[in-house]
Coordinates of C-alpha atoms and ligand atoms in Angstrom, one line a residue:
Chain L
M134 CA 0.0 0.0 0.0
K135 CA 1.6 3.3 -1.1
R136 CA 1.6 6.1 1.4
V137 CA -1.1 8.6 0.4
Y138 CA -2.4 9.8 3.8
S139 CA 0.6 9.2 6.0
A140 CA 4.2 10.3 6.2
A141 CA 7.4 8.2 6.5
G142 CA 7.8 7.1 10.1
D143 CA 4.0 7.1 10.9
R144 CA 3.1 3.7 12.2
I145 CA 1.1 1.8 14.8
V146 CA 3.4 1.3 17.7
S147 CA 1.2 -0.9 19.9
H148 CA -2.1 -2.7 19.6
D149 CA -3.2 -2.9 23.1
P150 CA -3.7 -0.2 23.9
L151 CA -3.7 1.1 20.3
I152 CA -1.0 3.8 20.0
V153 CA 0.0 5.5 16.8
R154 CA 3.2 7.4 16.1
R155 CA 2.5 10.7 14.5
Y156 CA 5.8 12.6 14.7
G157 CA 9.4 11.5 15.2
P158 CA 11.8 13.2 17.6
F159 CA 13.4 15.3 14.8
T160 CA 10.1 16.7 13.7
R161 CA 9.1 17.4 17.3
A162 CA 12.4 19.1 18.1
N163 CA 12.0 21.1 14.9
H164 CA 8.4 22.1 15.9
W165 CA 9.4 23.3 19.3
L166 CA 12.4 25.3 18.0
T167 CA 9.9 27.0 15.7
A168 CA 7.6 27.5 18.6
V169 CA 10.2 29.0 20.9
S170 CA 11.5 31.4 18.3
M171 CA 7.9 32.3 17.5
L172 CA 7.4 33.1 21.2
V173 CA 10.5 35.3 21.3
L174 CA 9.3 37.0 18.1
V175 CA 5.8 37.7 19.4
L176 CA 7.0 39.1 22.7
T177 CA 9.7 41.3 21.2
G178 CA 7.8 42.3 18.1
F179 CA 4.6 43.3 19.8
A180 CA 6.6 45.4 22.2
F181 CA 7.4 47.7 19.3
F182 CA 3.8 47.4 18.0
Y183 CA 2.0 49.3 20.7
P184 CA 3.3 51.7 23.4
S185 CA 1.5 49.9 26.2
L186 CA 3.2 46.7 25.3
F187 CA 6.7 48.2 25.3
F188 CA 7.3 46.8 28.8
L189 CA 7.7 43.4 27.2
T190 CA 11.2 44.4 26.2
G191 CA 12.0 44.2 29.9
L192 CA 11.8 40.4 29.6
F193 CA 14.8 40.5 27.4
G194 CA 16.8 43.1 29.2
G195 CA 15.6 46.3 27.5
G196 CA 14.6 47.9 24.2
Q197 CA 18.0 47.8 22.6
I198 CA 18.4 44.1 23.3
A199 CA 14.9 43.3 22.1
R200 CA 15.5 45.2 18.9
W201 CA 18.7 43.3 18.4
L202 CA 17.2 39.9 19.2
H203 CA 14.0 40.1 17.2
P204 CA 15.4 39.8 13.7
I205 CA 17.9 37.1 14.8
A206 CA 15.1 35.1 16.2
G207 CA 13.3 35.8 12.9
L208 CA 16.0 34.2 10.9
V209 CA 16.1 31.2 13.3
M210 CA 12.4 30.8 13.0
A211 CA 12.4 31.1 9.2
A212 CA 15.1 28.5 8.9
S213 CA 13.4 26.2 11.4
F214 CA 10.1 26.6 9.7
L215 CA 11.5 25.8 6.3
I216 CA 12.8 22.5 7.6
L217 CA 9.4 21.8 9.1
F218 CA 7.8 22.8 5.8
V219 CA 9.6 20.3 3.6
Q220 CA 8.6 17.5 6.0
L221 CA 4.9 18.4 6.2
V222 CA 4.2 19.9 2.8
R223 CA 3.1 16.7 0.9
L224 CA 0.3 15.8 3.3
N225 CA -0.8 19.5 3.5
L226 CA -1.6 19.7 -0.2
P227 CA -5.3 20.4 -0.5
R228 CA -7.6 17.5 -1.4
R229 CA -11.2 17.2 -2.4
E230 CA -12.4 16.1 1.1
D231 CA -11.1 19.4 2.5
V232 CA -13.8 21.3 0.7
E233 CA -16.6 19.0 2.1
W234 CA -15.0 19.2 5.5
S235 CA -14.9 23.0 5.4
M236 CA -18.5 23.2 4.4
Q237 CA -19.5 21.1 7.4
I238 CA -17.3 23.0 9.8
G239 CA -20.5 24.1 11.7
D240 CA -21.2 20.4 12.6
L241 CA -17.7 20.1 14.0
L242 CA -17.9 23.2 16.1
S243 CA -21.2 22.1 17.6
G244 CA -19.8 18.7 18.5
N245 CA -21.1 16.4 15.7
E246 CA -17.7 15.2 14.5
N247 CA -19.1 11.8 13.4
V248 CA -20.9 13.3 10.4
M249 CA -17.7 14.9 9.1
P250 CA -16.0 13.3 6.1
P251 CA -13.1 11.0 7.1
L252 CA -9.6 12.6 6.6
G253 CA -6.0 11.8 6.1
K254 CA -3.3 13.2 8.4
Y255 CA -4.5 16.8 8.3
N256 CA -7.8 18.5 8.2
A257 CA -8.5 21.7 6.3
G258 CA -8.0 23.8 9.4
Q259 CA -4.6 22.4 10.0
K260 CA -3.8 23.0 6.3
L261 CA -5.0 26.6 6.7
V262 CA -2.6 27.1 9.6
F263 CA 0.2 25.4 7.6
W264 CA -0.2 27.5 4.5
G265 CA -1.1 30.6 6.3
M266 CA 2.0 30.4 8.4
A267 CA 4.2 29.7 5.4
G268 CA 2.8 32.6 3.4
L269 CA 2.9 35.1 6.2
L270 CA 6.3 34.0 7.3
A271 CA 7.6 34.5 3.8
V272 CA 6.2 38.1 3.8
M273 CA 7.6 38.7 7.2
L274 CA 11.0 37.5 6.3
V275 CA 11.3 39.8 3.3
T276 CA 9.8 42.8 5.0
G277 CA 11.7 42.1 8.2
I278 CA 15.0 42.1 6.4
M279 CA 14.0 45.3 4.6
I280 CA 13.5 47.1 7.9
W281 CA 16.5 45.5 9.7
E282 CA 18.3 48.8 10.2
E283 CA 21.6 47.4 11.1
M284 CA 21.8 45.3 7.9
V285 CA 20.5 47.9 5.4
P286 CA 24.1 49.2 4.6
L287 CA 25.0 45.7 3.4
W288 CA 22.5 45.6 0.6
Q289 CA 21.3 49.1 -0.1
D290 CA 23.8 49.7 -3.0
R291 CA 22.5 46.6 -4.8
F292 CA 18.8 47.3 -4.3
P293 CA 18.5 51.1 -3.8
T294 CA 14.7 51.1 -4.4
L295 CA 14.0 48.4 -1.8
A296 CA 16.2 50.1 0.7
G297 CA 14.6 53.5 0.0
I298 CA 12.4 55.1 2.6
P299 CA 9.1 54.8 0.6
A300 CA 9.7 51.0 0.2
R301 CA 10.6 50.6 3.9
R302 CA 7.5 52.4 5.0
I303 CA 5.4 49.9 3.1
A304 CA 7.5 47.0 4.5
V305 CA 7.1 48.0 8.1
A306 CA 3.3 48.4 7.7
L307 CA 3.1 45.0 5.9
H308 CA 5.2 43.4 8.6
A309 CA 2.9 44.7 11.3
L310 CA -0.2 43.6 9.4
S311 CA 1.2 40.1 8.8
A312 CA 2.1 39.9 12.5
V313 CA -1.5 40.5 13.4
L314 CA -2.7 37.9 11.0
M315 CA -0.1 35.5 12.2
M316 CA -1.3 36.0 15.8
L317 CA -4.8 35.1 14.7
L318 CA -3.5 31.9 13.1
L319 CA -1.4 31.1 16.2
I320 CA -4.5 31.5 18.4
L321 CA -6.4 29.2 16.1
H322 CA -3.5 26.7 16.1
V323 CA -3.0 26.6 19.8
Y324 CA -6.7 26.6 20.6
A325 CA -7.5 23.8 18.2
A326 CA -4.8 21.7 19.9
I327 CA -6.3 22.4 23.3
W328 CA -9.9 21.9 22.2
T329 CA -9.2 18.6 20.5
R330 CA -8.2 16.7 23.6
G331 CA -5.3 14.3 23.2
T332 CA -3.5 16.4 20.5
F333 CA -0.6 17.7 22.6
S334 CA 0.8 14.3 23.0
A335 CA 1.5 14.2 19.3
M336 CA 4.0 17.0 19.7
L337 CA 5.2 15.9 23.2
N338 CA 5.6 12.1 23.0
G339 CA 5.1 11.9 19.2
T340 CA 2.1 9.5 19.6
V341 CA -1.7 9.7 19.7
T342 CA -4.2 7.1 20.8
G343 CA -6.0 5.0 18.3
G344 CA -9.3 6.6 19.3
W345 CA -7.9 10.0 18.5
A346 CA -6.7 8.9 15.1
Y347 CA -10.0 7.1 14.4
Q348 CA -12.1 10.2 15.3
H349 CA -10.1 12.9 13.6
H350 CA -7.9 11.3 10.9
R351 CA -9.5 8.0 10.0
K352 CA -8.0 7.5 6.5
W353 CA -4.6 8.1 8.0
L354 CA -5.2 5.3 10.6
R355 CA -6.7 3.0 8.0
E356 CA -3.7 3.4 5.8
L357 CA -1.3 2.7 8.7
A358 CA -3.2 -0.4 9.6
G359 CA -3.2 -1.6 6.0
R360 CA 0.6 -1.2 5.8
Q361 CA 0.9 -3.0 9.1
G362 CA -1.1 -5.9 7.6
E363 CA 1.1 -6.0 4.5
G364 CA 4.1 -6.3 6.9
K365 CA 5.8 -3.0 5.9
P366 CA 4.8 -0.5 8.6
E367 CA 7.9 1.7 8.1
Chain W
M279 CA 20.1 78.9 43.8
T280 CA 21.3 80.0 40.5
D281 CA 18.9 81.8 38.2
R282 CA 17.4 80.1 35.2
A283 CA 18.9 81.0 31.9
P284 CA 16.8 83.4 29.8
Q285 CA 15.0 82.1 26.7
P286 CA 17.3 83.0 23.8
T287 CA 16.0 85.5 21.3
T288 CA 19.2 85.6 19.1
A289 CA 22.2 83.6 18.3
A290 CA 24.4 86.7 18.3
A291 CA 24.6 87.2 22.0
N292 CA 27.6 86.1 23.9
P293 CA 27.2 83.7 26.8
P294 CA 26.8 85.1 30.3
V295 CA 29.7 84.6 32.7
Q296 CA 27.7 83.8 35.8
P297 CA 26.5 80.3 36.3
L298 CA 22.9 79.7 35.2
A299 CA 20.5 76.8 35.5
S300 CA 18.9 75.1 32.5
N301 CA 15.7 76.6 31.2
L302 CA 14.6 73.6 29.1
L303 CA 13.1 71.2 31.6
P304 CA 11.7 67.7 31.3
S305 CA 8.4 69.4 32.3
D306 CA 8.5 71.5 29.1
V307 CA 7.9 68.4 27.0
V308 CA 4.6 68.6 25.1
R309 CA 4.9 65.4 23.1
A310 CA 6.9 62.3 23.5
S311 CA 7.2 59.2 21.3
A312 CA 5.1 56.2 22.4
M313 CA 3.7 58.1 25.3
P314 CA 0.2 59.2 24.4
H315 CA -0.6 60.7 27.8
I316 CA 1.7 63.5 28.7
T317 CA 0.8 65.9 31.5
A318 CA 0.4 69.3 30.1
P319 CA 3.3 71.6 31.0
D320 CA 2.7 74.3 33.5
R321 CA 4.2 76.9 31.3
Q322 CA 4.5 77.6 27.6
L323 CA 7.9 78.6 26.3
T324 CA 8.1 81.1 23.4
K325 CA 8.2 79.2 20.1
V326 CA 11.6 79.5 18.6
A327 CA 12.9 79.1 15.0
K328 CA 16.0 79.1 12.9
L329 CA 15.8 81.0 9.7
I330 CA 18.1 80.0 6.9
D331 CA 18.2 82.6 4.1
V332 CA 19.7 80.7 1.2
S333 CA 20.1 83.9 -0.8
K334 CA 22.7 85.1 1.7
C335 CA 24.5 81.8 2.0
I336 CA 28.0 81.7 0.5
G337 CA 28.4 77.9 1.0
C338 CA 31.4 78.3 3.3
K339 CA 30.4 75.5 5.6
A340 CA 31.3 77.4 8.7
C341 CA 27.9 76.2 10.1
Q342 CA 28.8 72.6 9.3
S343 CA 32.1 72.9 11.1
A344 CA 30.5 74.6 14.1
C345 CA 28.0 71.8 14.3
A346 CA 30.6 69.1 14.3
E347 CA 32.6 71.1 16.8
W348 CA 29.7 71.8 19.2
N349 CA 28.3 68.3 19.0
D350 CA 31.7 66.7 19.2
T351 CA 31.1 64.6 16.1
S352 CA 33.8 63.4 13.8
P353 CA 32.6 62.6 10.3
E354 CA 34.8 60.0 8.5
I355 CA 37.3 61.5 6.1
G356 CA 35.9 60.7 2.7
E357 CA 37.0 60.8 -0.9
N358 CA 36.5 63.6 -3.4
V359 CA 33.9 62.4 -5.8
G360 CA 33.7 65.6 -7.6
L361 CA 31.0 67.2 -5.5
Y362 CA 31.1 70.1 -3.1
E363 CA 29.1 68.1 -0.6
N364 CA 31.4 66.8 2.1
P365 CA 30.6 64.3 3.6
A366 CA 28.4 62.9 0.8
D367 CA 25.3 62.6 3.0
L368 CA 24.0 63.4 6.5
S369 CA 25.3 60.8 9.0
S370 CA 25.3 60.0 12.6
E371 CA 28.5 62.1 12.7
M372 CA 27.2 65.0 10.6
F373 CA 23.9 66.5 11.6
T374 CA 23.9 69.3 9.0
L375 CA 25.1 69.3 5.4
M376 CA 25.6 72.0 2.8
R377 CA 23.9 70.8 -0.4
Y378 CA 24.9 72.5 -3.7
A379 CA 22.6 72.4 -6.8
E380 CA 23.4 73.9 -10.1
Y381 CA 20.3 75.3 -11.8
E382 CA 20.0 76.8 -15.2
N383 CA 17.1 79.2 -14.9
P384 CA 15.1 79.0 -18.2
A385 CA 13.7 82.5 -17.6
T386 CA 17.1 84.2 -17.4
N387 CA 19.4 81.6 -19.1
E388 CA 21.7 82.1 -16.1
L389 CA 23.3 79.4 -14.1
E390 CA 22.3 79.6 -10.4
W391 CA 24.1 78.0 -7.6
L392 CA 21.5 77.0 -5.1
I393 CA 23.1 76.2 -1.8
R394 CA 21.0 74.8 1.0
K395 CA 21.9 73.8 4.6
E396 CA 20.2 70.5 5.1
G397 CA 19.2 69.1 8.5
C398 CA 16.3 68.5 10.8
M399 CA 13.4 70.9 10.2
H400 CA 12.0 70.6 13.7
C401 CA 8.5 70.0 12.5
E402 CA 5.5 71.1 14.5
D403 CA 4.0 67.7 13.7
P404 CA 7.1 65.5 13.6
G405 CA 6.8 62.2 11.7
C406 CA 9.8 60.8 13.4
L407 CA 8.1 61.2 16.8
R408 CA 4.9 59.6 15.6
A409 CA 6.7 56.6 14.1
C410 CA 9.0 55.9 17.1
P411 CA 8.0 52.9 19.2
A412 CA 10.2 53.6 22.2
P413 CA 8.7 55.7 25.0
G414 CA 10.4 59.0 25.4
A415 CA 13.1 58.4 22.7
I416 CA 11.8 61.5 20.8
V417 CA 10.4 64.5 22.6
Q418 CA 9.1 67.9 21.5
Y419 CA 9.4 70.9 23.9
S420 CA 6.9 73.6 24.1
N421 CA 9.3 76.0 22.3
G422 CA 9.1 73.7 19.2
I423 CA 12.4 71.9 19.4
V424 CA 12.3 68.2 18.6
D425 CA 15.0 66.3 20.4
F426 CA 16.2 62.6 20.4
I427 CA 16.8 61.3 23.9
H428 CA 19.5 58.7 23.3
E429 CA 19.0 56.8 26.6
N430 CA 15.5 55.8 25.5
C431 CA 16.3 55.1 21.8
I432 CA 16.5 51.4 20.8
G433 CA 18.0 52.0 17.3
C434 CA 15.1 50.5 15.3
G435 CA 15.1 53.1 12.6
Y436 CA 11.4 53.7 12.5
C437 CA 12.0 57.5 12.8
V438 CA 14.0 57.2 9.5
T439 CA 10.8 56.0 7.8
G440 CA 8.6 58.5 9.7
C441 CA 10.5 61.6 8.7
P442 CA 9.3 63.4 5.6
F443 CA 12.7 65.0 5.1
D444 CA 15.0 61.9 5.3
V445 CA 16.9 63.4 8.3
P446 CA 17.5 60.9 11.1
R447 CA 20.6 58.6 10.8
I448 CA 21.2 55.6 13.1
S449 CA 24.7 55.4 14.5
P450 CA 26.2 52.1 13.4
V451 CA 28.4 52.2 16.5
K452 CA 26.0 53.3 19.3
H453 CA 22.8 52.1 17.7
V454 CA 20.9 55.2 18.5
S455 CA 19.3 57.7 16.2
T456 CA 20.9 61.1 15.7
K457 CA 20.0 64.4 14.1
C458 CA 20.3 68.2 14.6
T459 CA 19.0 69.1 18.1
L460 CA 18.6 72.7 17.3
C461 CA 21.3 73.0 19.9
S462 CA 18.7 72.3 22.6
D463 CA 21.6 72.2 25.1
R464 CA 22.6 75.7 24.1
V465 CA 19.0 77.0 24.0
A466 CA 18.6 75.6 27.5
M467 CA 21.3 78.0 28.5
G468 CA 20.0 81.0 26.7
Q469 CA 22.2 80.6 23.6
G470 CA 21.3 80.3 20.0
P471 CA 22.5 77.3 17.8
A472 CA 26.2 77.0 17.1
C473 CA 25.6 77.1 13.3
A474 CA 23.8 80.4 13.5
K475 CA 26.5 81.8 15.7
A476 CA 29.2 80.8 13.3
C477 CA 27.6 82.0 10.1
P478 CA 29.7 84.8 8.7
T479 CA 26.9 86.3 6.5
Q480 CA 24.1 85.9 9.0
A481 CA 22.3 83.7 6.5
I482 CA 21.4 81.7 9.5
T483 CA 19.5 83.6 12.2
F484 CA 17.7 82.4 15.3
G485 CA 15.0 83.8 17.5
T486 CA 11.4 83.6 18.3
K487 CA 9.4 82.1 15.5
E488 CA 7.4 85.3 15.2
A489 CA 10.5 87.4 14.9
M490 CA 12.0 85.0 12.3
I491 CA 8.8 85.2 10.2
A492 CA 9.0 89.0 10.4
H493 CA 12.6 89.0 9.5
A494 CA 11.9 86.6 6.6
E495 CA 9.3 89.0 5.3
E496 CA 11.8 91.8 5.0
R497 CA 14.2 89.6 3.2
I498 CA 11.5 88.4 0.8
E499 CA 10.5 92.0 0.0
D500 CA 14.1 92.8 -0.7
L501 CA 14.6 89.8 -2.9
K502 CA 11.4 90.6 -4.8
S503 CA 12.6 94.2 -5.3
R504 CA 15.7 92.7 -6.9
G505 CA 13.8 90.5 -9.4
Y506 CA 13.2 87.3 -7.5
E507 CA 9.4 87.6 -7.8
N508 CA 8.9 84.0 -6.5
A509 CA 10.9 84.6 -3.4
G510 CA 9.2 83.3 -0.3
L511 CA 9.3 81.6 3.0
Y512 CA 9.5 77.8 3.4
D513 CA 7.5 76.9 6.5
P514 CA 5.6 73.9 5.2
Q515 CA 2.1 73.6 6.6
G516 CA 1.8 70.0 5.7
V517 CA 3.8 69.2 8.8
G518 CA 2.2 72.0 10.8
G519 CA 5.0 74.5 10.0
T520 CA 8.6 74.0 11.0
H521 CA 11.0 75.5 13.5
V522 CA 13.7 75.6 10.9
M523 CA 12.6 77.7 8.0
Y524 CA 14.1 78.8 4.7
V525 CA 14.0 82.0 2.7
L526 CA 14.1 80.7 -0.9
H527 CA 14.5 82.8 -4.1
H528 CA 12.3 80.1 -5.8
A529 CA 9.8 79.4 -3.2
D530 CA 7.5 78.1 -5.9
Q531 CA 9.9 75.2 -6.6
P532 CA 11.5 74.1 -3.3
S533 CA 12.7 70.9 -5.0
L534 CA 15.3 72.9 -7.0
Y535 CA 17.2 73.1 -3.7
S536 CA 18.6 69.5 -3.8
G537 CA 15.3 67.9 -3.4
L538 CA 13.7 69.9 -0.7
P539 CA 10.2 68.5 -0.6
D540 CA 7.6 70.7 -2.3
D541 CA 4.8 69.7 0.0
P542 CA 6.1 67.6 2.8
Q543 CA 3.7 65.5 4.7
I544 CA 3.8 62.5 7.0
A545 CA 3.4 59.7 4.5
P546 CA -0.2 58.3 4.6
I547 CA 1.1 54.8 5.1
V548 CA 2.9 55.9 8.2
E549 CA -0.2 57.5 9.5
D550 CA -2.2 54.4 8.8
W551 CA 0.3 52.1 10.3
K552 CA 0.6 54.2 13.4
G553 CA -3.0 55.2 13.6
P554 CA -6.3 53.4 14.4
A555 CA -5.1 50.3 12.4
K556 CA -3.0 49.3 15.4
K557 CA -6.0 49.4 17.7
V558 CA -8.0 47.4 15.3
G559 CA -5.3 44.8 15.0
L560 CA -4.9 44.5 18.8
A561 CA -8.7 44.3 19.2
A562 CA -8.8 41.5 16.6
I563 CA -6.2 39.6 18.5
G564 CA -7.9 40.2 21.8
L565 CA -11.3 39.1 20.4
A566 CA -9.8 36.0 19.0
A567 CA -8.2 35.1 22.3
V568 CA -11.4 35.8 24.2
G569 CA -13.5 34.0 21.7
A570 CA -11.2 30.9 22.0
A571 CA -11.3 31.1 25.8
L572 CA -15.1 31.3 25.8
H573 CA -15.4 28.5 23.3
G574 CA -13.1 26.5 25.5
I575 CA -15.2 27.2 28.6
F576 CA -18.7 26.8 27.2
A577 CA -18.4 24.4 24.2
R578 CA -17.9 20.7 24.6
P579 CA -14.3 19.7 23.9
L580 CA -13.6 17.2 21.2
K581 CA -12.9 14.2 23.4
V582 CA -12.1 10.7 22.4
E583 CA -14.5 8.3 24.2
P584 CA -13.6 4.7 25.2
E585 CA -15.9 3.5 22.5
D586 CA -13.9 5.4 19.9
E587 CA -10.8 3.5 21.1
E588 CA -12.8 0.3 20.6
D589 CA -13.9 1.4 17.1
A590 CA -10.3 2.2 16.3
E591 CA -9.2 -1.2 17.3
G592 CA -11.9 -2.7 15.2
L593 CA -10.9 -0.6 12.2
V594 CA -7.3 -1.5 12.6
E595 CA -8.0 -5.2 12.9
A596 CA -10.2 -5.2 9.8
A597 CA -7.8 -3.2 7.7
E598 CA -4.8 -5.3 8.8
R599 CA -6.8 -8.5 8.0
R600 CA -7.8 -7.2 4.6
A601 CA -4.2 -6.3 3.7
R602 CA -2.9 -9.6 4.9
E603 CA -5.5 -11.4 2.7
D604 CA -4.7 -9.2 -0.3
R605 CA -1.1 -10.2 0.1
A606 CA -1.8 -13.9 0.5
Ligands
LIG246 C1 11.0 36.1 9.6 C2 11.9 36.9 10.0 C3 11.6 38.2 10.7 C4 12.5 39.3 10.7 C5 13.8 39.3 9.9 C6 11.9 40.3 11.4 C7 12.5 41.6 11.6 C8 11.9 42.7 12.2 C9 12.5 43.9 12.4 C10 13.9 44.3 11.9 C11 11.6 44.7 13.0 C12 11.9 46.2 13.5 C13 12.3 46.1 14.9 C14 13.7 45.6 15.1 O1 14.7 46.1 14.4 O2 13.9 44.6 15.9 C15 10.4 44.0 13.3 C16 9.3 44.4 13.9 C17 8.2 43.6 14.2 N1 8.1 42.2 14.0 FE1 9.4 41.1 13.0 N2 10.7 39.9 12.0 C18 10.5 38.6 11.6 C19 9.4 37.8 11.9 C20 8.4 38.2 12.8 C21 7.4 37.3 13.3 C22 7.3 35.8 13.0 C23 6.6 38.1 14.1 C24 5.4 37.6 14.9 C25 4.2 37.3 14.6 C26 7.1 39.4 14.0 C27 6.5 40.5 14.7 C28 6.9 41.8 14.6 C29 6.2 42.9 15.1 C30 4.8 42.9 15.7 C31 7.0 44.1 14.9 C32 6.6 45.5 15.2 C33 5.9 46.1 14.0 C34 5.5 47.5 14.4 O3 6.2 48.2 15.1 O4 4.4 47.9 13.9 N3 8.2 39.5 13.2 N4 10.6 42.7 12.8
LIG247 S1 15.7 54.6 16.2 FE1 15.4 55.4 18.3 S2 14.4 57.5 17.9 FE2 14.3 56.3 16.0 S3 12.3 55.4 16.1 FE3 13.7 53.8 16.9 S4 13.7 54.2 19.1 FE4 12.8 56.0 18.2
LIG248 S1 12.6 66.9 10.0 FE1 12.4 64.7 10.3 S2 13.7 64.3 12.1 FE2 13.3 66.6 12.1 S3 11.5 66.9 13.4 FE3 10.8 66.7 11.2 S4 10.3 64.5 11.1 FE4 11.6 64.7 12.9

């Protein structure tokens, strides 16, 4: 059975109780590095965003340090996310069932998950977070570098228009707008993980229970079981 | 107690010999960056201004030297690239720069050498101050002076994008923003700016804004009587007027003077980015967080029940069996 709904490394690790491996240690470490750099970026970035949040720079030892740290954390996050991206992109490509699932989102929110179409490893909401984060981060990386004052002298001779003040005005506004949108996605992402009980263990231990996989990602579970039956779980 | 220094009305006066106390106090701040609620000062200083009469300027750069001297800056020694500008641009070590433009006047067919002293304009509505995210890094005193307070500056460069005149420069060494202070430290002691004091032709004068406008009017009348019919005062209202003003022979075309903006304004995108949009953004984030919390409290969580675990085992068994059979 070819992998359509599952990623390399996904497998059933025990039958009684039924436990399914969802993420390997590398992916989990990668995810948490992304999350930690995101936290630093949010705390430092939003300190500059609004006067009443400036006190957040105190967490890092003051405004100068926060200003210095933020773009560095940004580069770390961008690199970390890119590595995560290549691992997750295949299963996040949109599929037909995502449309049906999205149309029935009301049922899910009101607790009737059993009428939702069965899914592979990711639902449309998770895919939205994935692609939204990827797109916004790309915008933030470019605009962030444009407004990285210390670094501007390194490239302004080659790209004088982009380094010019009118372009940087747009860049900083776009950066701030993307930051707001990214916060909305982040809230969606974290809240969905809290609301859907049993999800955190996927990113902590790397495994989920069979019931969790059955309820939320049935096609993924079925494929893993099929591969198990064929004798090639890996 | 020593007396407070008087408010200066000219740059020509010599400093007093007796010790005096500063007359530009923290309580004279009327606006400060990222501090929306400033207590109104208990006194209003007389608005001051520097008037630069380009028609009287001989381009000698005495003001530039005086500026570097007073502010103790040392611009890097550059290379001659065939221009009179030296250094090539404003920098964190050069707060004012003489700019030289050659203009062939189509009306007279004469070559005119338009020399302008560039530097901070001390806007009544300063874009730098509005853009700055660091509380108190940019302040405006009630006499109109806009000053950068280095201790509070984080070196982000937002002021660079906020300024309509491309004035602030971030020091690559100290990572703080720098610009002309209108010699706020001298003004505090009753003295006019160093550049105005050094100017040999009195092309730069300093005093109350009112007196400077009156002085400009005399100059403009004189210029007009000598054929410069478009002579006028540059005190751009788009930024609420400025506390550094120019007398221009071609006031109808400020951009002739090495790109002095014809109608400077805080860029709309800066206004939007720093304006209500931020509140909307924060409100959206807050609403999303509250909405998620409420949903978390009042809606049923997506929970996996024991029967789901059983169903899962059933599904796995069936799928495994089918795969085994297929293989066999
Ligand atoms: C991807 C790489 C990123 C780079 C290179 C970057 C760079 C920058 C820079 C240079 C600034 C100006 C302040 C400073 O110099 O420190 C800034 C501001 C900011 N950044 Fe980033 N950033 C990145 C990603 C992010 C992310 C992921 C977030 C969070 C969602 C974020 C949120 C913000 C916010 C809210 C501001 C303040 C905007 C404002 O003042 O309106 N940034 N960023
Ligand atoms: S560089 Fe300094 S003065 Fe300029 S905006 Fe940033 S904190 Fe404010
Ligand atoms: S000219 Fe630029 S730096 Fe000077 S007060 Fe105006 S906005 Fe600020």
